[in-house]
Short mmCIF file of C-alpha atoms in Angstrom, two decimals:
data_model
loop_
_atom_site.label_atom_id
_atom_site.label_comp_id
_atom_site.label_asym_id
_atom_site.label_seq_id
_atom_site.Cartn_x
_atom_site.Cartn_y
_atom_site.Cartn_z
CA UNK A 1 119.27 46.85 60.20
CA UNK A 2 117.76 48.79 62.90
CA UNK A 3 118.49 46.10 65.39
CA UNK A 4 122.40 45.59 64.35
CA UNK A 5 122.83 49.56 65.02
CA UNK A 6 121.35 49.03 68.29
CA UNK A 7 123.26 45.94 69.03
CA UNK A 8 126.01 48.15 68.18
CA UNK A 9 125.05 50.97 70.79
CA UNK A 10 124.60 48.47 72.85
CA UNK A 11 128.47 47.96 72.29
CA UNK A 12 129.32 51.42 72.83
CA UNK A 13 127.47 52.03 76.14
CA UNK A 14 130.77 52.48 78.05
CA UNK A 15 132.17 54.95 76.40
CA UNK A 16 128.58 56.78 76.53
CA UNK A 17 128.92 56.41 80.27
CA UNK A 18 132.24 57.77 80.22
CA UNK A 19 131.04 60.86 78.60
CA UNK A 20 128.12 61.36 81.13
CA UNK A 21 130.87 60.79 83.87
CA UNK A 22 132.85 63.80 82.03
CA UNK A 23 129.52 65.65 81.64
CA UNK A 24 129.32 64.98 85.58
CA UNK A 25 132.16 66.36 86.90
CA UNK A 26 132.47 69.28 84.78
CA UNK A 27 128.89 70.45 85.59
CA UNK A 28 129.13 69.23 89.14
CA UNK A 29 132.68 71.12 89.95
CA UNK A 30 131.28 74.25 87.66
CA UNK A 31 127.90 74.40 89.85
CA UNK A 32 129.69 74.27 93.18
CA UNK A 33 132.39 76.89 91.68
CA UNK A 34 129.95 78.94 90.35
CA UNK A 35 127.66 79.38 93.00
CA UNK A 36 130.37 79.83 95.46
CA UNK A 37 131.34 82.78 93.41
CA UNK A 38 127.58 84.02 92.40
CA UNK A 39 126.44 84.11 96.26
CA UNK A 40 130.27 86.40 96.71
CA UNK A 41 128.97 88.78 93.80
CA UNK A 42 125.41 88.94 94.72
CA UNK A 43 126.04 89.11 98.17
CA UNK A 44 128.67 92.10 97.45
CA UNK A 45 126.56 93.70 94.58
CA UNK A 46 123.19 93.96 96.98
CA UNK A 47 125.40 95.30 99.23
CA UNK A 48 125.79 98.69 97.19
CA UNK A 49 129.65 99.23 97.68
CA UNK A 50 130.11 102.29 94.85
CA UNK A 51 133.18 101.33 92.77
CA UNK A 52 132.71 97.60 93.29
CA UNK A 53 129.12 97.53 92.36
CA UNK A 54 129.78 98.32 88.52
CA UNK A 55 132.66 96.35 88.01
CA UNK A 56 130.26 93.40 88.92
CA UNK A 57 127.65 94.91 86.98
CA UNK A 58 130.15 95.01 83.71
CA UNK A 59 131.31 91.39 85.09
CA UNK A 60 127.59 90.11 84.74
CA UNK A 61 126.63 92.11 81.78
CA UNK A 62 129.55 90.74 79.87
CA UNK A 63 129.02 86.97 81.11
CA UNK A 64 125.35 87.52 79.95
CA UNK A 65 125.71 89.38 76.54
CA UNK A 66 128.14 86.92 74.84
CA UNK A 67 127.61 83.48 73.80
CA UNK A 68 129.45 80.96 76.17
CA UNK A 69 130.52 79.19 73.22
CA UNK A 70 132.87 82.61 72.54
CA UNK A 71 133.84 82.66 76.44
CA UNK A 72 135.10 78.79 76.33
CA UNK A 73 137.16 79.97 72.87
CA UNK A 74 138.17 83.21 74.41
CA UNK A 75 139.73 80.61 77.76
CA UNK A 76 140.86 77.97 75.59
CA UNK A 77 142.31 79.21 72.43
CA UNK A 78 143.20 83.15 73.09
CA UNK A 79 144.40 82.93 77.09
CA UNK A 80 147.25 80.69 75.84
CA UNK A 81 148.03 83.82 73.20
CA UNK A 82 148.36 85.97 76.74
CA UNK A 83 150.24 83.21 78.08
CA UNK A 84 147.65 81.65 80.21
CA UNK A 85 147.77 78.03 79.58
CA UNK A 86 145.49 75.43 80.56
CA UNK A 87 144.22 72.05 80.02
CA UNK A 88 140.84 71.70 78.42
CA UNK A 89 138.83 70.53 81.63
CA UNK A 90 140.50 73.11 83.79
CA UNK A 91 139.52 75.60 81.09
CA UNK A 92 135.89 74.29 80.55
CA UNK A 93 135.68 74.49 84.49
CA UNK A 94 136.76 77.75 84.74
CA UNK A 95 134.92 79.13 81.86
CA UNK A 96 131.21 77.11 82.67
CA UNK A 97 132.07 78.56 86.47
CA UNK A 98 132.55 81.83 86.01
CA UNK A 99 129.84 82.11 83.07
CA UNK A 100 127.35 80.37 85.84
CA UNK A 101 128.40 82.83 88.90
CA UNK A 102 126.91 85.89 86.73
CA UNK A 103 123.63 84.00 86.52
CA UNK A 104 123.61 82.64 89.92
CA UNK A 105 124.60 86.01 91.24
CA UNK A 106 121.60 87.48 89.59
CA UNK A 107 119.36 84.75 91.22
CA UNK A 108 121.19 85.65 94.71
CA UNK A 109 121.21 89.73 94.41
CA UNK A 110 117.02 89.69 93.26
CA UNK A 111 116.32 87.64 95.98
CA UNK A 112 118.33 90.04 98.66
CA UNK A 113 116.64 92.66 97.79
CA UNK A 114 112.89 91.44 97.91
CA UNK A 115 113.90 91.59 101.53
CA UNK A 116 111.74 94.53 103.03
CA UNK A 117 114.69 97.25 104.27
CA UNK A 118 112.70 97.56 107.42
CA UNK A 119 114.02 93.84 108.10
CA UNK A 120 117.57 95.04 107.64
CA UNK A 121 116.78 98.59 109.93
CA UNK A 122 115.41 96.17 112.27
CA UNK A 123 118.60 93.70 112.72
CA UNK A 124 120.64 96.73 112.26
CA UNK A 125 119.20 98.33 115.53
CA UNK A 126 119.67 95.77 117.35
CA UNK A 127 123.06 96.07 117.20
CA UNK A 128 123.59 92.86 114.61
CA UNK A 129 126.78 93.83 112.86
CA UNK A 130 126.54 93.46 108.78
CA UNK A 131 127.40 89.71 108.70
CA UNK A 132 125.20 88.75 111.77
CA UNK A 133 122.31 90.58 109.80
CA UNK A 134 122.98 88.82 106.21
CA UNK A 135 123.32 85.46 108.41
CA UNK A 136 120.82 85.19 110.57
CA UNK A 137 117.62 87.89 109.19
CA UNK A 138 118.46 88.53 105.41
CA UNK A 139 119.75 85.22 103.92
CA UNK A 140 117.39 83.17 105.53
CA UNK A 141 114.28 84.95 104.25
CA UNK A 142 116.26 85.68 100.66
CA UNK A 143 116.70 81.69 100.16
CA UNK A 144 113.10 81.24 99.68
CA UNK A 145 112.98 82.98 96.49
CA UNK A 146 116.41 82.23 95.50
CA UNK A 147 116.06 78.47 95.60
CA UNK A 148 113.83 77.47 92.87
CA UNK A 149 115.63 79.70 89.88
CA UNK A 150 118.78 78.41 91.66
CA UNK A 151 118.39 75.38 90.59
CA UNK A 152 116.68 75.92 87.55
CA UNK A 153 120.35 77.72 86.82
CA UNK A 154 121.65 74.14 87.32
CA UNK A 155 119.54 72.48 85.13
CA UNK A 156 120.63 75.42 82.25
CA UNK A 157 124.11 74.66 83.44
CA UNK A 158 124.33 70.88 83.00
CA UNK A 159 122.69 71.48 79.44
CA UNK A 160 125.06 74.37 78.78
CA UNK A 161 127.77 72.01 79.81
CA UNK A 162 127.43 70.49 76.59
CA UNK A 163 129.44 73.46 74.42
CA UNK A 164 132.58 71.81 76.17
CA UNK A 165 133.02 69.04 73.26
CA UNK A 166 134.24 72.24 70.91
CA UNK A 167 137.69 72.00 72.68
CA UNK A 168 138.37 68.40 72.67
CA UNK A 169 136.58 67.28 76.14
CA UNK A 170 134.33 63.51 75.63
CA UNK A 171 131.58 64.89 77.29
CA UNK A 172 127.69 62.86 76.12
CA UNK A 173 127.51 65.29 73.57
CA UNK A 174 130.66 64.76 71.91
CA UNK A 175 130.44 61.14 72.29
CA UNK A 176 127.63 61.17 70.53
CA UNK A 177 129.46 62.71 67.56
CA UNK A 178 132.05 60.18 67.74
CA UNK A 179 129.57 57.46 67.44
CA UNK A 180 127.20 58.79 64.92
CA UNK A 181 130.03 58.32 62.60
CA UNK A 182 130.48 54.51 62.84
CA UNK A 183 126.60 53.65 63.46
CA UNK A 184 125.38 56.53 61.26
CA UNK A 185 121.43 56.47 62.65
CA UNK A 186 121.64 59.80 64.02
CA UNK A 187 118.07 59.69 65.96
CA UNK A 188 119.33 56.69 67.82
CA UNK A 189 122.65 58.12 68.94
CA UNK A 190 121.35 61.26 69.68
CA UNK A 191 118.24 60.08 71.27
CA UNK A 192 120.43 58.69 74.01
CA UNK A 193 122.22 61.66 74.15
CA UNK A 194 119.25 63.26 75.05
CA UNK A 195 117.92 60.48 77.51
CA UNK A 196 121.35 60.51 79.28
CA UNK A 197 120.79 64.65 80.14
CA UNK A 198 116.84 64.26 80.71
CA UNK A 199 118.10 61.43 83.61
CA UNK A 200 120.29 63.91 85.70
CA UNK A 201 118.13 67.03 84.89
CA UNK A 202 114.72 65.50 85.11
CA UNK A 203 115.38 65.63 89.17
CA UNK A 204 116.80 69.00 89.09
CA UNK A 205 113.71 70.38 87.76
CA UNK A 206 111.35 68.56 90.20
CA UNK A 207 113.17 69.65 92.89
CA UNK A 208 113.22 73.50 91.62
CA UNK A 209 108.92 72.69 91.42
CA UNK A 210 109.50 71.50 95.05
CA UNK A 211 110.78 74.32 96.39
CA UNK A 212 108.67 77.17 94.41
CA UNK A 213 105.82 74.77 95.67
CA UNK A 214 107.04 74.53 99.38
CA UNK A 215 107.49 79.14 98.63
CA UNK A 216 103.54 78.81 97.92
CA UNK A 217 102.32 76.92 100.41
CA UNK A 218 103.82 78.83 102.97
CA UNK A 219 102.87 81.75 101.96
CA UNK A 220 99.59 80.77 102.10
CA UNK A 221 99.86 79.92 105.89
CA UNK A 222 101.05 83.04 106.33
CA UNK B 1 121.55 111.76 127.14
CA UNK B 2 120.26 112.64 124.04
CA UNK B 3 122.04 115.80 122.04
CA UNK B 4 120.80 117.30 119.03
CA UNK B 5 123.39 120.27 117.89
CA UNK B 6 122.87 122.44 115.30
CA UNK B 7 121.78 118.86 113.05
CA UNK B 8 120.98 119.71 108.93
CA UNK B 9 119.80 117.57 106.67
CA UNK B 10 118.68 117.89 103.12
CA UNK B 11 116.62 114.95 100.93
CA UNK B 12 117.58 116.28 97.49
CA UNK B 13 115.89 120.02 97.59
CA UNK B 14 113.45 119.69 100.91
CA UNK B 15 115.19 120.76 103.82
CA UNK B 16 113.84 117.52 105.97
CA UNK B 17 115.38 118.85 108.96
CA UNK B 18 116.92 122.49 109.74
CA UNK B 19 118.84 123.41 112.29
CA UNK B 20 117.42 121.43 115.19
CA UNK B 21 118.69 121.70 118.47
CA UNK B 22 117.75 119.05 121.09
CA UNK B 23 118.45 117.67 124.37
CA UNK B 24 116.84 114.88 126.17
CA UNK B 25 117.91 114.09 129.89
CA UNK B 26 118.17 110.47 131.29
CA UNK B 27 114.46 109.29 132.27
CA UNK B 28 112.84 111.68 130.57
CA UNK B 29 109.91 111.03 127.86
CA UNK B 30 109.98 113.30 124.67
CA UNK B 31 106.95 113.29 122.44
CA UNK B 32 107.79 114.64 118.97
CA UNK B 33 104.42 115.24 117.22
CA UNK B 34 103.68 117.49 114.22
CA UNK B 35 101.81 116.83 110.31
CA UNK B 36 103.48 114.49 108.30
CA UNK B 37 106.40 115.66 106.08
CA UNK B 38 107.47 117.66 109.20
CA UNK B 39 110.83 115.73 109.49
CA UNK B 40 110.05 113.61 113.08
CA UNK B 41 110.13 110.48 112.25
CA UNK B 42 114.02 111.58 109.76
CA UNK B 43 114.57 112.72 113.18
CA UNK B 44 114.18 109.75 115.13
CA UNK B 45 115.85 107.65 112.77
CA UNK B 46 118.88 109.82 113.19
CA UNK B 47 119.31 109.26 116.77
CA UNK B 48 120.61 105.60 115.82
CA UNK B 49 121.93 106.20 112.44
CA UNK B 50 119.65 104.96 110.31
CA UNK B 51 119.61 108.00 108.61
CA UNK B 52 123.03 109.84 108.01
CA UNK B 53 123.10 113.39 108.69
CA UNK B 54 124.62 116.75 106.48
CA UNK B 55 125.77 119.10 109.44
CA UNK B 56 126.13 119.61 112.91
CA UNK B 57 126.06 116.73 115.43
CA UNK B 58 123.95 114.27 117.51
CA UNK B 59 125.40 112.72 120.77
CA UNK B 60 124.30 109.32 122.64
CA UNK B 61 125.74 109.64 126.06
CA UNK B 62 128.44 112.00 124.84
CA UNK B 63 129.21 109.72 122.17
CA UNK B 64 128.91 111.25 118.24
CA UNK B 65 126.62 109.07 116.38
CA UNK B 66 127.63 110.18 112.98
CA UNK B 67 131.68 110.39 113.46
CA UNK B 68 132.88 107.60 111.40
CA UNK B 69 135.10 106.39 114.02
CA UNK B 70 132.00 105.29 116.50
CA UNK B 71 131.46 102.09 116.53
CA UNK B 72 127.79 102.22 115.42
CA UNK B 73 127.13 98.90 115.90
CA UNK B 74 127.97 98.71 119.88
CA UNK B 75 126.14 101.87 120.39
CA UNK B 76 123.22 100.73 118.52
CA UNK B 77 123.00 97.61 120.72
CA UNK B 78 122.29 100.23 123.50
CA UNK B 79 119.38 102.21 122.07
CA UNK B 80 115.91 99.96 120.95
CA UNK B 81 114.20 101.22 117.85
CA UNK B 82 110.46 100.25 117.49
CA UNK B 83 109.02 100.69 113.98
CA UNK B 84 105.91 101.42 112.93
CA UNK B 85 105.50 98.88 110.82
CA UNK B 86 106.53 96.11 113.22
CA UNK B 87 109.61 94.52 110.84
CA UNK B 88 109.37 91.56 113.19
CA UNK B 89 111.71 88.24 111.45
CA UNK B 90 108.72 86.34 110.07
CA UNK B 91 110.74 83.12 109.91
CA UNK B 92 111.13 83.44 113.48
CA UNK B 93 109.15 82.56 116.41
CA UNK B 94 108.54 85.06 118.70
CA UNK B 95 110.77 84.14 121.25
CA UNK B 96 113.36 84.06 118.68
CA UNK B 97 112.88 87.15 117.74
CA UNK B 98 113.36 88.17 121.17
CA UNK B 99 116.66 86.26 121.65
CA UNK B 100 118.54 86.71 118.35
CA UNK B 101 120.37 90.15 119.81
CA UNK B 102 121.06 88.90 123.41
CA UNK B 103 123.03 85.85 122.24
CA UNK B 104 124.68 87.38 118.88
CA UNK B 105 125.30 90.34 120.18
CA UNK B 106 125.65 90.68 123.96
CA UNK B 107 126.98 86.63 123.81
CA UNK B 108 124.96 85.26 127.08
CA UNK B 109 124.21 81.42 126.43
CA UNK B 110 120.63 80.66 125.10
CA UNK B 111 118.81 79.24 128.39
CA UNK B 112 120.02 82.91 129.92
CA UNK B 113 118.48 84.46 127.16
CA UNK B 114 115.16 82.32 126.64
CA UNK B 115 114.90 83.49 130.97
CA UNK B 116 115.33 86.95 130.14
CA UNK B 117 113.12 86.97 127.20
CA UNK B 118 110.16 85.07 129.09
CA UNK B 119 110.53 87.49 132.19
CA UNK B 120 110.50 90.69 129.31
CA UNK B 121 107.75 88.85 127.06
CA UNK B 122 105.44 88.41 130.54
CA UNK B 123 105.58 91.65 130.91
CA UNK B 124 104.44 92.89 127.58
CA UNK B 125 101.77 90.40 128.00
CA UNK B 126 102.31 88.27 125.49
CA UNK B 127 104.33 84.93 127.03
CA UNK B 128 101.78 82.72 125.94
CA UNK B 129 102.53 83.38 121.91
CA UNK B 130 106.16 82.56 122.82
CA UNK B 131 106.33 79.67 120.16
CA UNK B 132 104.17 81.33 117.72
CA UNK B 133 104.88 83.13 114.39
CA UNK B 134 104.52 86.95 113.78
CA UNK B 135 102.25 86.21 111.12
CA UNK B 136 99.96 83.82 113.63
CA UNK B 137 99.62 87.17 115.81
CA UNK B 138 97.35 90.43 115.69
CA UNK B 139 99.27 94.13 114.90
CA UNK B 140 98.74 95.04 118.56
CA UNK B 141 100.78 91.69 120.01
CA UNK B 142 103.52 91.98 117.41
CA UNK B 143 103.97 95.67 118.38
CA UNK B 144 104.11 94.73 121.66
CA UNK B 145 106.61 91.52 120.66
CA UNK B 146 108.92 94.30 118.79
CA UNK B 147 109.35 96.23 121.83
CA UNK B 148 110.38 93.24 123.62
CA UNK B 149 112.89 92.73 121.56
CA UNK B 150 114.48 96.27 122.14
CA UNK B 151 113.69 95.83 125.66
CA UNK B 152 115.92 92.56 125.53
CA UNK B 153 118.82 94.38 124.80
CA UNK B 154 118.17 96.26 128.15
CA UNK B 155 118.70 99.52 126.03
CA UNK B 156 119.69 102.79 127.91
CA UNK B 157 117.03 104.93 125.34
CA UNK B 158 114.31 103.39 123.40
CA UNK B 159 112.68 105.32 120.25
CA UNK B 160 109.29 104.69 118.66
CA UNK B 161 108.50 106.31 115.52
CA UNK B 162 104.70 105.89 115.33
CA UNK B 163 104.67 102.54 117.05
CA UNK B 164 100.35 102.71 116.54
CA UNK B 165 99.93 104.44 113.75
CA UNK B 166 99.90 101.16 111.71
CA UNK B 167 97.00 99.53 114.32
CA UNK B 168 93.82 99.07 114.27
CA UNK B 169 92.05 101.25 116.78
CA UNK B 170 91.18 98.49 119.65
CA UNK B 171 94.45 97.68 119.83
CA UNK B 172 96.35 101.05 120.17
CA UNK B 173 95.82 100.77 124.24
CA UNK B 174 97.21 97.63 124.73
CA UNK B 175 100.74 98.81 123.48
CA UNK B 176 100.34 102.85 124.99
CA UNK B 177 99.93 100.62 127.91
CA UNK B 178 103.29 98.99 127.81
CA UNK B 179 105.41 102.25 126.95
CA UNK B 180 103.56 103.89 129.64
CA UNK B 181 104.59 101.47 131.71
CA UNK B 182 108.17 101.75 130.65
CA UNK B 183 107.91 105.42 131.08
CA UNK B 184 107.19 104.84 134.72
CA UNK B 185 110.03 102.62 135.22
CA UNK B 186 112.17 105.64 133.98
CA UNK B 187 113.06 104.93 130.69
CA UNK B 188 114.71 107.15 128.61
CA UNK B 189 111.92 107.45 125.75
CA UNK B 190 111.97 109.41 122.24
CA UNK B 191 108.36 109.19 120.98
CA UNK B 192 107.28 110.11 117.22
CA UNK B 193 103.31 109.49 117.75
CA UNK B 194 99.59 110.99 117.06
CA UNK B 195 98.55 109.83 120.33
CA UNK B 196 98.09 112.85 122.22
CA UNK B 197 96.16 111.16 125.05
CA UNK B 198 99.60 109.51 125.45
CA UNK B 199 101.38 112.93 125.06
CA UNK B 200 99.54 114.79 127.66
CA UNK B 201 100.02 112.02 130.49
CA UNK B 202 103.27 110.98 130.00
CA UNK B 203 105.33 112.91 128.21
CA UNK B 204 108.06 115.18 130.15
CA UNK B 205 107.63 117.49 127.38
CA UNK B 206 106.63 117.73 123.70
CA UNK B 207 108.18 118.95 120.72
CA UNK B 208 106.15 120.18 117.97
CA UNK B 209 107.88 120.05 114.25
CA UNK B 210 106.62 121.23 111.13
CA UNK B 211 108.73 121.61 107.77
CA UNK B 212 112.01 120.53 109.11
CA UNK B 213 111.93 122.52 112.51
CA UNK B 214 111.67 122.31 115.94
CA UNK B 215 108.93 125.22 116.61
CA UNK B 216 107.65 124.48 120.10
CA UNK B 217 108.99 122.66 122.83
CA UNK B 218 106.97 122.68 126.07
CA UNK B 219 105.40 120.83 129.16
CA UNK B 220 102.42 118.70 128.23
CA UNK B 221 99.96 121.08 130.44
CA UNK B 222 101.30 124.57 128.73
CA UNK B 223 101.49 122.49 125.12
CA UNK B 224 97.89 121.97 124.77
CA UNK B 225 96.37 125.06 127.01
CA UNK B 226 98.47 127.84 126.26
CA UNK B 227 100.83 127.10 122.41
CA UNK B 228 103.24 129.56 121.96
CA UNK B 229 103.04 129.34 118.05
CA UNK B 230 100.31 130.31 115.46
CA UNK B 231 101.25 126.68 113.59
CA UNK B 232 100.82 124.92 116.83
CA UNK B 233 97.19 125.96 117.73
CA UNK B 234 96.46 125.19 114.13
CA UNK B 235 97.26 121.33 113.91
CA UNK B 236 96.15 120.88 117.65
CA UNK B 237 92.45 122.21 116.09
CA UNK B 238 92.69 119.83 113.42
CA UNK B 239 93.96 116.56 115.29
CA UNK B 240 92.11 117.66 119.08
CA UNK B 241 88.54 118.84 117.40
CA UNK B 242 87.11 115.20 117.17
#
């Protein structure tokens, strides 16, 4: 019996491959997107402007206090109420994005301000104006510790990426609910599942062990 | 070239500086000594707007440092700041260190600036760590790489705030060597330092502070022989009895 089921996945690996394709792109756009816009609001938050500063506080403290399962509804099914329509991938995009920025722009801001201020007094007497010092003095040294929780983020993203099915998209995830139905041995079908996100985020994490190794070891020659 | 009017500033309740009135010419050396909490180094850092101020006004070559319309940036590229903690760009060498400002800020191409930088770094002493890492280097040769770097900017004023108070004592001479050199070269100099060796044979006079003011300025010779003020003679027994 076994065997027929997995002849039968067997069957149904294209569509699984469609779904990790789906799973793909949505993470990939939504981790570009989002750390575009986490390195804006870090950069901008570290940089202590007063009004600014707690409208991306409430931003972040928002993204991180709800569920992202409510913020994909809240896009999805209430915008459209507002008369803000969208298709479900641009919505799951936009949503995963902007619900990754507030982490990422956690990651970014933290690692700004380990930066000693004398390294910033420093630049800033030289006469480096405020982007010359965040290029070539602050960002530099800030990327050290950013990196590894970076793309740790990712890895949370990808797996995050998986609340998308609840509005219609075939990610893995909901291809695996589609199949379960017609080969009903759930362990199976949602053992690949699994195996399919292990395979892209299995590198992700070695890398982030890479670079929080590489942070170490430098260190230590310092 | 240096103007302090009437400057106030507060941090919260402590009156960090109060009502000081300053003037340093072109070439001169001022040595502002004092205990700590007087307000000199707040002082220094004023001079290139590191520190805003509350009142009054400081002027760089007639220019107002504080006005909002100076372009602090361009003025700043025209005064060197050495720190007493170094705050050299670890993930630098040292001659990039030295070259970052001349090519981002004053634009010459990078050979002009590596030339520059070698000539400036020789004469600090320290060309041969020109590839090397701040971290690879002792306190004393990345004091001495810092003031290369303001040097590179060829600054009209350079300001120390306690450039060897963070140094182990064998090396303290080898960087009073280098500003005494610059002093002889007729640098404009604002000094915040313990050093009174230093003081007494190079300054062109020295201002004494304690609690936010100004309460002596004099020539090195009547500074340490004949102090005006009761406050003076008291922390020159403490720092010149041993």
């Amino acid at each position: 019996m076994l065997g027929y089921y997995f002849n039968n996945l067997l069957g149904t690996l294209p569509f699984f491959m469609k779904g990790l394709w789906m799973t793909i792109m949505v993470s990939g756009i939504s981790l570009v997107a989002g750390s575009i816009l986490g390195f804006v609001v870090g950069i901008t938050r570290s940089s202590r402007i007063p009004v600014l500063r707690y409208v991306l506080a409430a931003y972040i403290d928002f993204m991180r206090g709800t569920p992202f399962l409510v913020q994909i509804f809240i896009v999805f099914f209430i915008f459209p109420e507002w008369g803000i329509q969208m298709d479900a991938f641009t919505a799951a995009v936009l949503s995963l994005s902007v619900y990754a920025g507030a982490y990422v722009s956690e990651i970014v801001s933290g690692g700004m301000d380990s930066i000693p201020p004398g390294q910033i007094e420093a630049a800033a007497s030289s006469g480096l104006s405020w982007f010359q010092r965040l290029r070539y003095v602050i960002m530099p040294q800030a990327m050290r510790p950013i990196l590894p929780p970076l793309v740790g983020q990712y890895v949370l993203l990808i797996k995050d990426s998986s609340v998308i099915s609840v509005i219609g998209l075939t990610d893995v995830t909901r291809v695996g609910w589609l199949t379960v139905q017609r080969i009903p041995e759930g362990l199976m079908v949602f053992g690949l599942v699994g195996i399919l996100y292990f395979l892209i985020c299995y590198p992700l994490i070695r890398l982030s062990n890479w670079f929080e190794n590489r942070l170490t070891i430098q260190e230590f020659k310092i | 070239m240096i103007q302090f009017n009437q400057v106030n500033k507060w941090f919260g309740k402590l009156h960090v500086l109060n009502d000081i009135n300053l003037d340093v010419e072109s070439g001169k050396v001022a040595v502002i000594c004092g205990p700590s909490g007087s307000g000199k180094s707040t002082l220094i850092r004023c001079i290139n707007r590191l520190e805003p101020i509350a009142s009054g006004e400081i002027l760089v070559d007639d220019i107002p440092v504080h006005d909002r319309k100076t372009n602090i940036t361009r003025l700043r590229a025209e005064i060197g700041f050495v720190f007493q903690q170094f705050n050299l760009y670890p993930h630098m060498t040292v001659l990039e260190n030295v070259t970052l400002a001349p090519i981002k800020v004053r634009k010459i191409t990078r050979s002009e600036a590596v030339d520059l930088s070698m000539g400036i770094l020789e004469k600090v002493g320290i060309h041969d760590k020109a590839g090397a890492y701040p971290a690879q280097l002792s306190g004393g040769q990345q004091q001495r790489v810092a003031i290369a770097r303001g040097l590179a900017m060829r600054p009209k004023i350079m300001l120390f705030d306690e450039p060897t108070s963070a140094l182990d004592p064998e090396m303290i001479n080898e960087v009073l060597d280098v500003m005494r050199n610059l002093a002889h070269e007729g640098m404009t100099m604002v000094v915040v330092t313990h050093e009174m060796g230093f003081a007494r044979e190079v300054a062109s006079h020295i201002i004494f502070m304690d609690q936010g003011q100004i309460i002596e300025k004099a020539m090195p010779a009547d500074f340490f022989t004949h102090p005006k003020s009761g406050r003076t003679r008291l922390f020159l027994s403490k720092i010149l009895s041993h």
